[in-house]
Amino acid sequence: AFSRVAQGGGGTPPIAARGGLLRRQRSQPARPCANMSAAAAALAEQGIHADSDGLHLLPPGQAKASAELQEECTEFLNRTTQFSAIVADFVSVMESRATLIEAEKLRAIGLGNRVEAEPETRKRKALEMQAMINEKKAQLDRLTAQCDSLARVDAEQKALLERLTNNES
């Protein structure tokens, strides 16, 4: 069917296809606009549609719908990209917050453990202090006994010294 158009069949001027563009052969002079519409009709029979933008394989309505769909897809892709960026920012913020929350959680657990252990710590410290007090009392009793013993020895030595000085006199 395309070869009929290229050969000039169907009452239209011969047209040669080169590089995707259809051109009129140079040996034929240009014909009036009626021949152009006949060429457009012949191309339309082959599924090729011509308009001011060039040649298309889709009918004009579908080409327009396709262009609109392409624009909508581009807009959707842009929105999706923006959404992905927003989600990535949100995730990074949430991860940093999660790190802070985890650190505070660990600190709170540590403080809770210290609070729970405080009564035991106080009891242990009280027992340590009581043991130290008992130790110091024992030391005081030993030193008091030693002091009393030394005072008796001193008194005995003074008495002995006085007797010896009285006996000599």
CSV table of C-alpha atoms in Angstrom, one decimal:
chain,number,residue,atom,x,y,z
A,1,ALA,CA,0.0,0.0,0.0
A,2,PHE,CA,2.9,2.4,0.8
A,3,SER,CA,4.5,1.5,-2.5
A,4,ARG,CA,1.4,2.7,-4.3
A,5,VAL,CA,1.7,6.0,-2.6
A,6,ALA,CA,5.4,6.2,-3.4
A,7,GLN,CA,4.7,5.3,-7.0
A,8,GLY,CA,2.1,8.0,-7.4
A,9,GLY,CA,-0.9,5.7,-7.6
A,10,GLY,CA,-4.4,6.8,-6.5
A,11,GLY,CA,-4.2,10.2,-8.2
A,12,THR,CA,-1.6,11.6,-5.9
A,13,PRO,CA,1.9,12.9,-6.9
A,14,PRO,CA,4.8,10.5,-6.4
A,15,ILE,CA,6.3,10.8,-3.0
A,16,ALA,CA,9.6,9.3,-1.9
A,17,ALA,CA,10.4,8.4,1.8
A,18,ARG,CA,13.9,9.5,2.9
A,19,GLY,CA,15.2,9.7,6.5
A,20,GLY,CA,11.7,9.5,8.0
A,21,LEU,CA,10.4,12.5,6.0
A,22,LEU,CA,8.2,12.2,3.0
A,23,ARG,CA,9.2,14.5,0.1
A,24,ARG,CA,7.8,15.2,-3.2
A,25,GLN,CA,10.0,14.1,-6.1
A,26,ARG,CA,11.6,17.0,-7.8
A,27,SER,CA,10.6,16.0,-11.3
A,28,GLN,CA,6.9,16.7,-10.5
A,29,PRO,CA,5.7,20.2,-10.0
A,30,ALA,CA,3.8,21.0,-6.9
A,31,ARG,CA,0.0,20.5,-7.2
A,32,PRO,CA,-2.8,22.4,-5.6
A,33,CYS,CA,-3.9,21.8,-2.0
A,34,ALA,CA,-6.5,19.2,-3.1
A,35,ASN,CA,-3.7,16.8,-4.0
A,36,MET,CA,-2.2,17.4,-0.5
A,37,SER,CA,-5.4,16.3,1.2
A,38,ALA,CA,-5.5,13.3,-1.1
A,39,ALA,CA,-1.9,12.5,0.0
A,40,ALA,CA,-2.9,13.0,3.6
A,41,ALA,CA,-5.9,10.6,3.0
A,42,ALA,CA,-3.6,8.0,1.4
A,43,LEU,CA,-1.2,8.3,4.4
A,44,ALA,CA,-4.1,8.0,6.8
A,45,GLU,CA,-5.1,4.8,5.1
A,46,GLN,CA,-1.7,3.5,5.9
A,47,GLY,CA,-1.9,4.6,9.6
A,48,ILE,CA,0.2,7.7,9.1
A,49,HIS,CA,-1.3,11.1,10.0
A,50,ALA,CA,0.0,14.4,9.0
A,51,ASP,CA,-0.5,17.7,10.7
A,52,SER,CA,1.4,21.0,11.3
A,53,ASP,CA,3.8,19.2,13.8
A,54,GLY,CA,4.8,16.6,11.2
A,55,LEU,CA,3.9,12.9,10.6
A,56,HIS,CA,2.4,10.7,13.3
A,57,LEU,CA,1.5,7.1,13.6
A,58,LEU,CA,-1.3,7.8,16.1
A,59,PRO,CA,-4.5,9.5,15.2
A,60,PRO,CA,-4.7,13.1,16.3
A,61,GLY,CA,-7.0,12.4,19.3
A,62,GLN,CA,-4.7,9.6,20.5
A,63,ALA,CA,-1.6,11.7,19.9
A,64,LYS,CA,-3.1,14.5,22.0
A,65,ALA,CA,-4.2,12.0,24.8
A,66,SER,CA,-0.7,10.5,24.6
A,67,ALA,CA,1.0,13.9,25.0
A,68,GLU,CA,-1.3,14.7,28.0
A,69,LEU,CA,-0.6,11.4,29.5
A,70,GLN,CA,3.1,12.0,29.1
A,71,GLU,CA,2.8,15.4,30.8
A,72,GLU,CA,0.8,13.8,33.7
A,73,CYS,CA,3.4,11.1,34.0
A,74,THR,CA,6.2,13.7,34.2
A,75,GLU,CA,4.2,15.6,36.8
A,76,PHE,CA,3.6,12.4,38.7
A,77,LEU,CA,7.2,11.5,38.5
A,78,ASN,CA,8.2,14.9,39.9
A,79,ARG,CA,5.7,14.6,42.7
A,80,THR,CA,7.0,11.1,43.5
A,81,THR,CA,10.6,12.4,43.5
A,82,GLN,CA,9.6,15.2,45.9
A,83,PHE,CA,7.7,12.8,48.1
A,84,SER,CA,10.7,10.4,48.2
A,85,ALA,CA,12.9,13.4,49.2
A,86,ILE,CA,10.5,14.4,51.9
A,87,VAL,CA,10.2,10.8,53.1
A,88,ALA,CA,14.1,10.5,53.2
A,89,ASP,CA,14.3,13.7,55.2
A,90,PHE,CA,11.6,12.4,57.6
A,91,VAL,CA,13.3,9.1,58.0
A,92,SER,CA,16.7,10.7,58.8
A,93,VAL,CA,15.0,13.0,61.3
A,94,MET,CA,13.2,10.1,62.9
A,95,GLU,CA,16.4,8.1,63.0
A,96,SER,CA,18.3,10.9,64.8
A,97,ARG,CA,15.3,11.3,67.2
A,98,ALA,CA,15.3,7.5,67.8
A,99,THR,CA,19.0,7.7,68.7
A,100,LEU,CA,18.3,10.5,71.2
A,101,ILE,CA,15.3,8.6,72.6
A,102,GLU,CA,17.4,5.5,73.0
A,103,ALA,CA,20.1,7.3,74.8
A,104,GLU,CA,17.5,8.9,77.2
A,105,LYS,CA,15.9,5.5,77.6
A,106,LEU,CA,19.2,4.0,78.7
A,107,ARG,CA,19.9,6.9,81.0
A,108,ALA,CA,16.4,6.5,82.6
A,109,ILE,CA,16.9,2.8,83.0
A,110,GLY,CA,20.2,3.5,84.7
A,111,LEU,CA,18.6,6.0,87.0
A,112,GLY,CA,15.8,3.6,87.8
A,113,ASN,CA,18.3,0.9,88.7
A,114,ARG,CA,20.1,3.3,91.0
A,115,VAL,CA,16.8,4.2,92.7
A,116,GLU,CA,16.0,0.6,93.1
A,117,ALA,CA,19.4,-0.2,94.5
A,118,GLU,CA,19.5,2.9,96.9
A,119,PRO,CA,17.8,1.1,99.9
A,120,GLU,CA,20.3,-1.7,99.6
A,121,THR,CA,23.2,0.8,99.3
A,122,ARG,CA,22.0,2.7,102.4
A,123,LYS,CA,21.7,-0.6,104.4
A,124,ARG,CA,25.2,-1.6,103.3
A,125,LYS,CA,26.6,1.8,104.2
A,126,ALA,CA,24.8,1.8,107.5
A,127,LEU,CA,26.3,-1.7,108.3
A,128,GLU,CA,29.7,-0.4,107.2
A,129,MET,CA,29.3,2.6,109.5
A,130,GLN,CA,28.1,0.4,112.4
A,131,ALA,CA,31.1,-1.9,111.9
A,132,MET,CA,33.4,1.2,111.9
A,133,ILE,CA,31.7,2.5,115.1
A,134,ASN,CA,32.1,-0.9,116.8
A,135,GLU,CA,35.8,-1.0,115.7
A,136,LYS,CA,36.4,2.5,117.1
A,137,LYS,CA,34.6,1.5,120.4
A,138,ALA,CA,36.8,-1.5,120.7
A,139,GLN,CA,39.9,0.6,120.0
A,140,LEU,CA,38.7,3.1,122.6
A,141,ASP,CA,38.2,0.3,125.2
A,142,ARG,CA,41.7,-1.0,124.5
A,143,LEU,CA,43.2,2.5,124.7
A,144,THR,CA,41.3,3.2,127.9
A,145,ALA,CA,42.4,0.0,129.4
A,146,GLN,CA,46.0,0.7,128.4
A,147,CYS,CA,45.7,4.2,129.8
A,148,ASP,CA,44.4,2.9,133.1
A,149,SER,CA,47.1,0.3,133.2
A,150,LEU,CA,49.8,2.9,132.5
A,151,ALA,CA,48.3,5.2,135.1
A,152,ARG,CA,48.5,2.4,137.7
A,153,VAL,CA,52.1,1.6,136.7
A,154,ASP,CA,52.8,5.3,137.0
A,155,ALA,CA,51.2,5.5,140.4
A,156,GLU,CA,53.1,2.4,141.5
A,157,GLN,CA,56.4,3.8,140.3
A,158,LYS,CA,55.7,7.2,142.0
A,159,ALA,CA,54.8,5.4,145.2
A,160,LEU,CA,58.0,3.3,144.9
A,161,LEU,CA,60.1,6.3,144.2
A,162,GLU,CA,58.6,8.1,147.2
A,163,ARG,CA,59.3,5.1,149.5
A,164,LEU,CA,62.8,4.9,148.2
A,165,THR,CA,63.4,8.6,148.8
A,166,ASN,CA,61.8,8.4,152.3
A,167,ASN,CA,63.9,5.4,153.2
A,168,GLU,CA,67.0,7.2,152.2
A,169,SER,CA,66.3,10.1,154.2
